[in-house]
């Protein structure tokens, strides 16, 4: 921001050059021939220091630069030079041993700092920052300050409007003379420094100091001898202003940016005020003086514009006019529940009502009966209260601070009613209002109102509450005295449904939408089934079971009845029946399926059969051999010993599933720790293969219908593979692989083909998973391992030995000490026995 300001300020650098006399010999009034390339860096640096110390605004400097006729190309060159010099100066400053920040000297890292100096400098900075914040807050509170603080707003004179009749012509104005009618001519003339214009064929005419209206009359009188039609009316004359002149005005006093401003001759006082930034924090907004030729010709009150939109005394400026902004005489601050809290300037004789008008009046929640005023005396402060009848007589004094409080958040005449009435809410407490009157105001009681008891919560004088119970039914019937209500009474009328459980009934089984339903009086069994969407296709109306709660069971009997069960037969079409079973709250209804209803069940056969695919079970006693026959029998390459049956875990117990799941989680945890990844993957596959049933298809086909020929179940998958020729070896072997099956080889030979057992192998727990899903483990006889027989397509798996923790030195010492102590005790006992 600092460099940007310097760039703007240097637009008028020619003034300093003229003072130093070291630059080019340039005419003070014309710098159009200035060459920036001929200036030295020292000259520009010297002027940078001068403009930083000046109080001129950016707008003022731009106006002066434009008036001096600077070339835009030269201005661009100048800005480029200033940017380069600014960067160079910044770099030099950063490389110095010490840097001055806000008036204090800060040492480099290699030089010690004085803590006292730093603390004092920090305190000074804090005080300065607080002062800047206070000044900013003060400016923001002053009413009217925002008018000139808005950088986007502007009070530019309108140069495109028709020339005002009272416009006074001066030097450098351009006069447009148009003659039309029987004679036609037009002239574009500039007023000379002597105040005259030279009209062709007429001569010199003095127009300076005349208004447009007076100048038109004078020019017409001069043109009439030449243009005879002007007198007869056949020819018309029009005199207007073309390009207007500029005037210089001085803005002084308590102004944000005082100085001399060059403005268009149509500019008014507001134009000059905006260019100068308006009154400062001590400037008056209501007594701005316009001085012309040593005489005060107008006093401008900005409040007229802000409050009424009037531009009273906003006179048009003339050359060398002076606008003086004096200091304010009286300011008061008004806060609280008003529409425009701010600091307002007051004139003599203005009362509190005028101040309220400045503040926009009270807000809707304002306490209007009294305003609190904090006043300054010669020695201390004091507080006074101004009541409403004093508003037109009390005149605020400078420094007063007025507070408008908020009305109390309470009601003087409120009662409320809630519950089982048609219009609950808050109501006006009228004189003599009773409970019955209030209920009638609320459109009466609802049908479900609980009439035996209602409650009135009453606020006591000490703000405690009292609960009053009333018999609402007797009051409404006139059998009891009505109750008079008081301020802030709260009446609560309960509903009968609020005082009991919500009744429901439950239906399960062969209905379309089973679940819980709200109970209704006299609800029949058929009505509940209809609510549940009706029967499913498999449902039967026979033996519908209803279980009911028991309320009077004998709690002392071990054989006490815990529920009543009813079995009812209803029509399948749910037609009405005079003897319909009526339900009670919390009944549970179960609809059974028809005994002879069966859904189609399908199985699948894959592999080496003539017609693989899905087949529907036709009988309850259909077996595996029947499925093979329906599939057209086996192909020539079918390997019946490797056939497997996959069944969806129907034979597993929940406990078995949980055990297998725990194993799987343990293996996955070991795998995540990077332990024996290959083995863990294999074990995981084995754990997941818990839905295979080990069958022997060869024996099943040899003796169909026997015990091994299992009944088919829905979802079964029978797979008959091709002739298998390999054996897979995995787990804790040196080189897990797949080996060609040789009938003469035994278990250990296949392990040898995989490199043998690894060091961590648990040989006694090795097992084989056969192609049909059956599993056989290693058996132990005395000290010998009896390994299972290997068949083609099988997989040998060797598990890992459980790792044992090595004993620590402390554990060894502890055990040794214990053994020694035990030995000593035994010896002592033996010695005693001798």
mmCIF file of C-alpha atoms in Angstrom, residues 599-606 609 611-620 622-631 644-648 650 710-719:
data_model
loop_
_atom_site.group_PDB
_atom_site.id
_atom_site.type_symbol
_atom_site.label_atom_id
_atom_site.label_comp_id
_atom_site.label_asym_id
_atom_site.label_seq_id
_atom_site.Cartn_x
_atom_site.Cartn_y
_atom_site.Cartn_z
ATOM 1 C CA UNK A 599 -42.594 -74.296 -2.555
ATOM 2 C CA UNK A 600 -40.468 -75.636 -5.378
ATOM 3 C CA UNK A 601 -36.989 -76.657 -4.239
ATOM 4 C CA UNK A 602 -34.110 -76.798 -6.658
ATOM 5 C CA UNK A 603 -30.705 -78.452 -6.663
ATOM 6 C CA UNK A 604 -27.830 -78.234 -9.123
ATOM 7 C CA UNK A 605 -25.519 -80.856 -10.583
ATOM 8 C CA UNK A 606 -22.272 -79.854 -12.283
ATOM 9 C CA UNK A 609 -22.793 -85.661 -16.181
ATOM 10 C CA UNK A 611 -27.111 -82.941 -18.662
ATOM 11 C CA UNK A 612 -25.715 -80.649 -15.937
ATOM 12 C CA UNK A 613 -27.829 -77.809 -14.540
ATOM 13 C CA UNK A 614 -30.728 -77.079 -12.166
ATOM 14 C CA UNK A 615 -33.300 -79.691 -11.236
ATOM 15 C CA UNK A 616 -36.439 -79.387 -9.122
ATOM 16 C CA UNK A 617 -36.941 -81.889 -6.312
ATOM 17 C CA UNK A 618 -40.060 -83.905 -7.142
ATOM 18 C CA UNK A 619 -40.341 -85.979 -3.955
ATOM 19 C CA UNK A 620 -39.424 -85.546 -0.352
ATOM 20 C CA UNK A 622 -35.469 -87.975 -3.645
ATOM 21 C CA UNK A 623 -31.779 -88.926 -3.260
ATOM 22 C CA UNK A 624 -28.375 -88.220 -4.838
ATOM 23 C CA UNK A 625 -28.588 -91.320 -7.034
ATOM 24 C CA UNK A 626 -31.954 -90.151 -8.369
ATOM 25 C CA UNK A 627 -30.433 -86.784 -9.333
ATOM 26 C CA UNK A 628 -27.578 -88.486 -11.241
ATOM 27 C CA UNK A 629 -30.112 -90.591 -13.163
ATOM 28 C CA UNK A 630 -32.211 -87.499 -14.018
ATOM 29 C CA UNK A 631 -29.021 -85.832 -15.301
ATOM 30 C CA UNK A 644 -18.610 -83.479 -3.660
ATOM 31 C CA UNK A 645 -21.907 -82.279 -2.239
ATOM 32 C CA UNK A 646 -22.161 -78.652 -1.146
ATOM 33 C CA UNK A 647 -24.915 -77.933 1.337
ATOM 34 C CA UNK A 648 -25.626 -74.477 2.789
ATOM 35 C CA UNK A 650 -27.539 -76.937 7.367
ATOM 36 C CA UNK A 710 -28.473 -88.795 1.130
ATOM 37 C CA UNK A 711 -31.846 -87.125 0.661
ATOM 38 C CA UNK A 712 -31.637 -83.980 -1.423
ATOM 39 C CA UNK A 713 -32.320 -80.558 0.125
ATOM 40 C CA UNK A 714 -33.031 -77.210 -1.439
ATOM 41 C CA UNK A 715 -29.861 -75.477 -2.595
ATOM 42 C CA UNK A 716 -27.686 -78.631 -2.779
ATOM 43 C CA UNK A 717 -24.896 -78.548 -5.376
ATOM 44 C CA UNK A 718 -23.493 -81.893 -6.574
ATOM 45 C CA UNK A 719 -20.201 -81.635 -8.432
#
